[in-house]
């Protein structure tokens, strides 16, 4: 496709200039920075007609003798053509329009503006307008689909969007461009073009290439590129036939591609290398008019767009040696050089590539980088290799021939490469600061979090930063001059952290305003090493972290002391801190097909530093990217992706990420979004700002925060069963933080924790009742596995009343199994390292919160105890007979293991051990020399845990919980449950397990001090009560300062260490059958004395001395002696 480049001519004053042809192609029409539209009859027209449309004309479009212009008075005007008479204003914007375009039949005009909006206006009736909202920065270009269904637009926010015109909705958006804050700062104008005719392809200039997207599927189907293009392409235009695509670039390159073969068929260069900003094909396809940013107009003439021209490469030359002369006819006329370096004149001249025509070894090379129909390049033997013609010109020029060709300035030939058809790599997401709006905005939020708001202003009047605190008690508002151009910020209760990028002269700086410091110097600054830029930063409790462009994390103390540094496996995307936790998201690989491949690390930066999550993949929705990253107010990591899905770390599930909310479900329009500012687990709140038609809120007016509820995406949440399942698992997930905080040594609100556990158990009981009604007994048993032991007792009662004997039988087995499991797990936890690893969490959290952990609510427990005792008191004798094997299996081995081992302290707070989990008998290794009560006092070492014990725990220990064991009138349902079993063996098994469970409950629950011995004597006594009467003096002698509640608890511990035969004999004695109390007492005392190694006598001898002490010294002496 040889063409002639005409010399440029002056058209308008310096600045952006645009060009188009009228429908017949008689006139070239241009507009420019001088506010004029000029109508040229040809490039040589020295006196063009002009129409003044405003101070500046930014864009024009011409169709059916209607001329539409975008001018500097923020309007889109219409004039008649060619007369130039004003025909009214089509539409107005709040700022200047940047681009206008007609549809294919001239009935509609689209206009994009710097106020982020695109409008589609009917030419015949300008009141018929459609407004397309969703861009977050000024609009660069607009173009209609030839069929008029869609409109494509590009914007400074980096996106190219296809809109459905009728619905006014986004069909698809591609993040392809570099973000800027204004059209004047954009690297490329990104003028889109839709293929004429059926509109099969949309051409999008992206950097130095043109990407082709298919209409309908919106898939990326091809790329047009040229190795000689080194600067971004500004504009593209299709030939009228739709087969060729021309482009103009920032460096002045003009390139034409054959879209079918994806080959470059023409290259030209602006004679002075100015940026090409306007491009238009003549309706005949033979000319291309172009304009530059200096206001000049140029023309490429004699373009051949016939099909024979480009198919020439495929046809083998039919000529033989006789026809050589014919092959090279007219070469001199056809060859046009495209490089301005060969000619100092305005017009390119015809040149031979090499010297004399009559020399056999001289060849003429095509100027356009492809072989035209001039036959093969022959060797000395005049042979023709027809196959070589199909391979492309590079394949058959021999080495010696290549060496002899001396054609300076010729464009290198383009080799034919095999096309890659697989998935394309996704552009990696750039680093961002969570809680900030994009940096290209002049007024933006640099940070909005639970502490306050940091706003940045960067306009002609001011470059400043405002810091505002939600709670002014933390600090008053601050106004900072931003002389260093800080663009990243974070805010905590202690400090404001700012960072700025490096420049040619200055290094990237980190500045901290430590307003909570007690000394007078409240500010420090650090210069990062040369070539290292801050990409993300965050603040924690007493520390700051900055991620840099060298894939490094640098830690600082809040006072400015440099601490640890470590490397990341990939470029950082986002980083956030909370307390001692640091959460980092980075690129772990290149994503493909629209996916981002992100990794996540969670570090604990306390005294003992450890990595909790080490580089696992961060789950995102399909073809989405990370939008927000943070911690809940309680310290659980969570994040939001661009599809609106919020996910939270589930510590009880081995640190997996659970989706807890989909903000898109509450959006009314596709272009609406929610901008997250905070997450709370208790109460369950997602705090966010609704953004209508945008992803980010404006700084003014101040946006209002709204609260969204959480909802796990379980199946069938419309049914009663689905609703209760969702509520239960959400409650479990959102109360995991209690276990995390207590294991990290923090105080927790035990009332709230008990309330949440009560709520979970109530939901389980409701689901249990529903399953029973639906005859789903197997499912009922599965639910019972999740209940605490006390609630299982209620379930047994419910099942027996419902006449479900088989179910009641299974539930009573579960109640017994739970007690054993909890003992075993408590023992394992004690022996393991007390480290907060993901495997440990998986078992301990699951157990404590759901799967049978008995952190039962004490308020519930009182009534549950009564119900449990009714079921358990009936046949003590049979239960004691069956108990020995269980005792041997479940208790002897754990104690044997720990006989010589030192006591290990758990990280769990005292409040939790002392009362919240009555069944965790092995949480502290107890032996006969140190009963369980002593361990509680032994462990009172943490100052912040002491308050919890003396406050809430102390109160609740006084409440009368354990009832004296006494026979009650049996209800019909209870006697049915325990007396109608098929065989005596089954009957004994059930009773044994129920008794053991009840025995354990009694052992850990403080009884009512109000019950006196007189009351107990009036009722039939159990073996334990008889044993307690005999041994009460012994216990008081050992530990004289115990209250009645603690005496019974201590007695329980000792009674349970007796062998099964001894307990059986006490039970029989209580029933008046057999047993000698005196002998039994001697045996018991002997065993205690033997195991305690003489400690009992020592304690007895010091009883009088202890009684004389004041209460505080009593407590310390007691703890000391028992240690």
mmCIF file of N, CA, C and O in Angstrom, residues 764-774 780 783 798:
data_model
loop_
_atom_site.group_PDB
_atom_site.id
_atom_site.type_symbol
_atom_site.label_atom_id
_atom_site.label_comp_id
_atom_site.label_asym_id
_atom_site.label_seq_id
_atom_site.Cartn_x
_atom_site.Cartn_y
_atom_site.Cartn_z
ATOM 1 N N UNK A 764 -29.587 -24.066 68.272
ATOM 2 C CA UNK A 764 -29.440 -25.516 68.097
ATOM 3 C C UNK A 764 -30.663 -26.257 68.615
ATOM 4 O O UNK A 764 -31.146 -27.205 67.996
ATOM 5 N N UNK A 765 -31.189 -25.793 69.757
ATOM 6 C CA UNK A 765 -32.357 -26.458 70.339
ATOM 7 C C UNK A 765 -33.575 -26.276 69.434
ATOM 8 O O UNK A 765 -34.371 -27.208 69.263
ATOM 9 N N UNK A 766 -33.707 -25.070 68.843
ATOM 10 C CA UNK A 766 -34.832 -24.851 67.916
ATOM 11 C C UNK A 766 -34.704 -25.753 66.696
ATOM 12 O O UNK A 766 -35.691 -26.335 66.234
ATOM 13 N N UNK A 767 -33.488 -25.847 66.161
ATOM 14 C CA UNK A 767 -33.288 -26.721 64.988
ATOM 15 C C UNK A 767 -33.517 -28.184 65.352
ATOM 16 O O UNK A 767 -34.043 -28.963 64.556
ATOM 17 N N UNK A 768 -33.138 -28.542 66.587
ATOM 18 C CA UNK A 768 -33.372 -29.908 67.062
ATOM 19 C C UNK A 768 -34.875 -30.206 67.103
ATOM 20 O O UNK A 768 -35.332 -31.249 66.611
ATOM 21 N N UNK A 769 -35.631 -29.253 67.654
ATOM 22 C CA UNK A 769 -37.088 -29.455 67.738
ATOM 23 C C UNK A 769 -37.692 -29.548 66.340
ATOM 24 O O UNK A 769 -38.571 -30.382 66.073
ATOM 25 N N UNK A 770 -37.197 -28.690 65.409
ATOM 26 C CA UNK A 770 -37.712 -28.729 64.034
ATOM 27 C C UNK A 770 -37.410 -30.068 63.369
ATOM 28 O O UNK A 770 -38.265 -30.658 62.692
ATOM 29 N N UNK A 771 -36.194 -30.586 63.591
ATOM 30 C CA UNK A 771 -35.829 -31.879 63.002
ATOM 31 C C UNK A 771 -36.689 -33.000 63.577
ATOM 32 O O UNK A 771 -37.079 -33.923 62.852
ATOM 33 N N UNK A 772 -36.988 -32.918 64.871
ATOM 34 C CA UNK A 772 -37.862 -33.937 65.476
ATOM 35 C C UNK A 772 -39.253 -33.889 64.846
ATOM 36 O O UNK A 772 -39.847 -34.930 64.546
ATOM 37 N N UNK A 773 -39.770 -32.683 64.636
ATOM 38 C CA UNK A 773 -41.093 -32.556 64.021
ATOM 39 C C UNK A 773 -41.102 -33.133 62.619
ATOM 40 O O UNK A 773 -42.102 -33.687 62.165
ATOM 41 N N UNK A 774 -39.965 -32.964 61.907
ATOM 42 C CA UNK A 774 -39.882 -33.447 60.529
ATOM 43 C C UNK A 774 -39.461 -34.911 60.445
ATOM 44 O O UNK A 774 -39.133 -35.394 59.354
ATOM 45 N N UNK A 780 -31.206 -34.863 63.982
ATOM 46 C CA UNK A 780 -31.286 -34.412 65.368
ATOM 47 C C UNK A 780 -30.035 -34.812 66.143
ATOM 48 O O UNK A 780 -29.501 -34.036 66.949
ATOM 49 N N UNK A 783 -27.225 -32.546 65.233
ATOM 50 C CA UNK A 783 -27.328 -31.277 65.941
ATOM 51 C C UNK A 783 -26.878 -31.421 67.390
ATOM 52 O O UNK A 783 -26.217 -30.533 67.936
ATOM 53 N N UNK A 798 -36.598 -33.514 75.797
ATOM 54 C CA UNK A 798 -37.546 -33.250 74.711
ATOM 55 C C UNK A 798 -37.851 -34.529 73.940
ATOM 56 O O UNK A 798 -39.007 -34.825 73.609
#
